[in-house]
Amino acid sequence: MFEVFREEVFGDFTIIEYKPIELEKPSFALVSLPDAGLVSVIGAWHIIKTLNLSEVGGIDSYIHLPPVAVISNKLLRTPIRIFSSNTLLIVYSEFMPSQPGIVQLSKLLANYLERKGIDYVFLMTGMPIPNRFEIEKLRTFYLATSQKALELIKSYDLIPFENGFFAGPYAVLLKEFVKARLNTVLLLTESFLEFPDPEAAAKSIDIVSKIVGKPIDVKELLEEAETIRIRARDAMRNVVRGLAQMRKDVEYAPPLYT
Amino acid sequence: MIDEEFEKLFRKIREVERSVKDFVESEFKRILDSVEDVMHIRRVLSPTWYHEGYLRPLYTVYDRGSYYEILIDLPKVDEGSIDVRFQDNLIYIRARLKEEIRFSNWSGVGGETRFHEYREVIEIPIRINPEKVRIQTRRGLVKILVYK
């Protein structure tokens, strides 16, 4: 079992902290939910492993998450896990909540990160492209929700996401984080939709590590890319149907009015 | 007067026809959705690995108008061993892995099994003519184009 330092109920979700979470300034958060190419999940997993972040809490819901208990190193954990270091907090989930659950979870995270005094939030995910099979050099697009967030990333080799549609769990997270006035940076790296894409994850991690100021070597991730693609197969398969229900195909449509 | 009555009668008949047609279509759709749900549940509940040592790869099928594009993810595959065969509307894939792999840090049969091969059968909506098929392989991905 795990020791509960603090437990908080937020709608149909429960947030548990195993120990006090205190972050130094400037503090960063990365929210990782399953989406196109599992870019965020693979990226967050690699950051947690490389920086050896400690598990400090978790989030659960009997209504919006599948009835899953995660066992890690003989300890019982929640489906959504929270890791942190002195300046970085990562919310990590391999399980996609139900559609109404994503809305509630986004509101919960917006509230929680604001109370934790997080200065900047990163949302990194994949941008599915139909010709990913042919592409080797991937591009990353960005969207910053505030001037402060824009200052953070303006000197990096990124393309602004100026017009288009964006669907899925990250669309909901973005909307709630904007409402909560969190300085949020959305990073969209070209990727597969339905296959795990460690190369896209590596591209995103490169950018995050430079901004956060913590060196995160992606060489091991790229060397292990094929193993990760095998290991993430079941997780990817479970995600694809949820993405179809969330109208992920909308991203392929050009907007009529811009 | 009689004409009016006949007109009303025919109008009623047409309304009934329309209602029956709508009902049949909605019931048909409901049945198709149930079948799709059952197939999905079967597929979702079956794992992508088997204790005999083979993996089922991820794949997608796209209808591109004049052809179907099937993309199959085969990481760590020995590209020289990829075997693709066609029968009717089925595609049989077999390929050996470059090396045996095990899923580390996983309790149970899944973590103990050594995997050495991919196997899958993919169904597409049309009968395949092997002479109208193109196959490309790149970085552990196989793209099969089946022309209609």
PDB file of C-alpha atoms in Angstrom, chain A residues 155-243:
ATOM      1  CA  SER A 155      14.210  31.667 -29.428  1.00  0.00           C
ATOM      2  CA  TYR A 156      13.735  28.017 -30.360  1.00  0.00           C
ATOM      3  CA  ASP A 157      13.344  26.447 -33.756  1.00  0.00           C
ATOM      4  CA  LEU A 158       9.571  26.089 -33.673  1.00  0.00           C
ATOM      5  CA  ILE A 159       6.782  26.943 -36.083  1.00  0.00           C
ATOM      6  CA  PRO A 160       3.750  28.824 -34.759  1.00  0.00           C
ATOM      7  CA  PHE A 161       0.485  26.935 -35.099  1.00  0.00           C
ATOM      8  CA  GLU A 162      -1.457  29.769 -36.619  1.00  0.00           C
ATOM      9  CA  ASN A 163      -4.656  28.287 -38.026  1.00  0.00           C
ATOM     10  CA  GLY A 164      -6.357  24.918 -37.907  1.00  0.00           C
ATOM     11  CA  PHE A 165      -8.291  22.534 -35.730  1.00  0.00           C
ATOM     12  CA  PHE A 166      -6.985  20.630 -32.818  1.00  0.00           C
ATOM     13  CA  ALA A 167      -8.897  17.774 -31.225  1.00  0.00           C
ATOM     14  CA  GLY A 168      -8.536  15.347 -28.374  1.00  0.00           C
ATOM     15  CA  PRO A 169      -7.696  15.453 -24.673  1.00  0.00           C
ATOM     16  CA  TYR A 170      -5.126  18.208 -25.168  1.00  0.00           C
ATOM     17  CA  ALA A 171      -7.697  20.509 -26.747  1.00  0.00           C
ATOM     18  CA  VAL A 172      -9.723  20.325 -23.522  1.00  0.00           C
ATOM     19  CA  LEU A 173      -6.640  20.751 -21.328  1.00  0.00           C
ATOM     20  CA  LEU A 174      -5.597  23.802 -23.329  1.00  0.00           C
ATOM     21  CA  LYS A 175      -8.986  25.444 -22.982  1.00  0.00           C
ATOM     22  CA  GLU A 176      -9.116  24.913 -19.219  1.00  0.00           C
ATOM     23  CA  PHE A 177      -5.537  26.085 -18.703  1.00  0.00           C
ATOM     24  CA  VAL A 178      -6.279  29.258 -20.661  1.00  0.00           C
ATOM     25  CA  LYS A 179      -9.303  29.890 -18.419  1.00  0.00           C
ATOM     26  CA  ALA A 180      -7.102  29.376 -15.355  1.00  0.00           C
ATOM     27  CA  ARG A 181      -4.550  31.872 -16.769  1.00  0.00           C
ATOM     28  CA  LEU A 182      -1.744  29.316 -16.656  1.00  0.00           C
ATOM     29  CA  ASN A 183       1.239  30.141 -18.888  1.00  0.00           C
ATOM     30  CA  THR A 184       0.933  27.167 -21.202  1.00  0.00           C
ATOM     31  CA  VAL A 185       2.989  26.041 -24.160  1.00  0.00           C
ATOM     32  CA  LEU A 186       1.485  23.466 -26.490  1.00  0.00           C
ATOM     33  CA  LEU A 187       4.053  21.586 -28.587  1.00  0.00           C
ATOM     34  CA  LEU A 188       2.773  19.617 -31.566  1.00  0.00           C
ATOM     35  CA  THR A 189       5.312  17.396 -33.292  1.00  0.00           C
ATOM     36  CA  GLU A 190       4.490  15.656 -36.556  1.00  0.00           C
ATOM     37  CA  SER A 191       3.819  12.013 -35.837  1.00  0.00           C
ATOM     38  CA  PHE A 192       1.833   8.901 -36.578  1.00  0.00           C
ATOM     39  CA  LEU A 193      -1.705   8.877 -35.266  1.00  0.00           C
ATOM     40  CA  GLU A 194      -2.050   5.180 -34.589  1.00  0.00           C
ATOM     41  CA  PHE A 195       1.511   3.933 -34.075  1.00  0.00           C
ATOM     42  CA  PRO A 196       3.765   4.785 -31.097  1.00  0.00           C
ATOM     43  CA  ASP A 197       6.245   7.397 -32.292  1.00  0.00           C
ATOM     44  CA  PRO A 198       9.389   7.655 -30.105  1.00  0.00           C
ATOM     45  CA  GLU A 199      11.153   9.837 -32.705  1.00  0.00           C
ATOM     46  CA  ALA A 200       8.438  12.479 -32.364  1.00  0.00           C
ATOM     47  CA  ALA A 201       8.682  12.193 -28.574  1.00  0.00           C
ATOM     48  CA  ALA A 202      12.457  12.709 -28.758  1.00  0.00           C
ATOM     49  CA  LYS A 203      11.998  15.894 -30.792  1.00  0.00           C
ATOM     50  CA  SER A 204       9.602  17.301 -28.175  1.00  0.00           C
ATOM     51  CA  ILE A 205      11.841  16.301 -25.263  1.00  0.00           C
ATOM     52  CA  ASP A 206      14.791  18.099 -26.875  1.00  0.00           C
ATOM     53  CA  ILE A 207      12.842  21.350 -26.819  1.00  0.00           C
ATOM     54  CA  VAL A 208      11.462  20.904 -23.304  1.00  0.00           C
ATOM     55  CA  SER A 209      14.872  20.041 -21.860  1.00  0.00           C
ATOM     56  CA  LYS A 210      16.424  23.195 -23.324  1.00  0.00           C
ATOM     57  CA  ILE A 211      13.648  25.396 -21.976  1.00  0.00           C
ATOM     58  CA  VAL A 212      13.549  23.797 -18.529  1.00  0.00           C
ATOM     59  CA  GLY A 213      17.334  23.853 -18.307  1.00  0.00           C
ATOM     60  CA  LYS A 214      17.701  20.181 -17.431  1.00  0.00           C
ATOM     61  CA  PRO A 215      19.803  18.120 -19.842  1.00  0.00           C
ATOM     62  CA  ILE A 216      17.734  15.139 -21.005  1.00  0.00           C
ATOM     63  CA  ASP A 217      19.630  12.901 -23.383  1.00  0.00           C
ATOM     64  CA  VAL A 218      17.379  11.392 -26.053  1.00  0.00           C
ATOM     65  CA  LYS A 219      20.085   9.126 -27.499  1.00  0.00           C
ATOM     66  CA  GLU A 220      18.919   6.206 -25.378  1.00  0.00           C
ATOM     67  CA  LEU A 221      15.296   6.866 -26.343  1.00  0.00           C
ATOM     68  CA  LEU A 222      16.178   6.750 -30.039  1.00  0.00           C
ATOM     69  CA  GLU A 223      18.272   3.612 -29.584  1.00  0.00           C
ATOM     70  CA  GLU A 224      15.425   1.950 -27.750  1.00  0.00           C
ATOM     71  CA  ALA A 225      12.790   3.322 -30.149  1.00  0.00           C
ATOM     72  CA  GLU A 226      11.957  -0.031 -31.684  1.00  0.00           C
ATOM     73  CA  THR A 227      11.630  -1.726 -28.296  1.00  0.00           C
ATOM     74  CA  ILE A 228       9.372   1.094 -27.129  1.00  0.00           C
ATOM     75  CA  ARG A 229       7.222   0.732 -30.246  1.00  0.00           C
ATOM     76  CA  ILE A 230       6.742  -2.957 -29.409  1.00  0.00           C
ATOM     77  CA  ARG A 231       6.082  -2.343 -25.731  1.00  0.00           C
ATOM     78  CA  ALA A 232       3.555   0.440 -26.367  1.00  0.00           C
ATOM     79  CA  ARG A 233       1.414  -1.540 -28.815  1.00  0.00           C
ATOM     80  CA  ASP A 234      -1.407  -2.434 -26.450  1.00  0.00           C
ATOM     81  CA  ALA A 235      -1.513   1.058 -24.971  1.00  0.00           C
ATOM     82  CA  MET A 236      -1.694   2.561 -28.467  1.00  0.00           C
ATOM     83  CA  ARG A 237      -4.455   0.198 -29.541  1.00  0.00           C
ATOM     84  CA  ASN A 238      -6.544   1.167 -26.512  1.00  0.00           C
ATOM     85  CA  VAL A 239      -6.114   4.838 -27.285  1.00  0.00           C
ATOM     86  CA  VAL A 240      -7.029   4.827 -30.962  1.00  0.00           C
ATOM     87  CA  ARG A 241     -10.711   4.100 -30.477  1.00  0.00           C
ATOM     88  CA  GLY A 242     -10.982   6.868 -27.884  1.00  0.00           C
ATOM     89  CA  LEU A 243      -9.344   9.290 -30.306  1.00  0.00           C
TER      90      LEU A 243
END
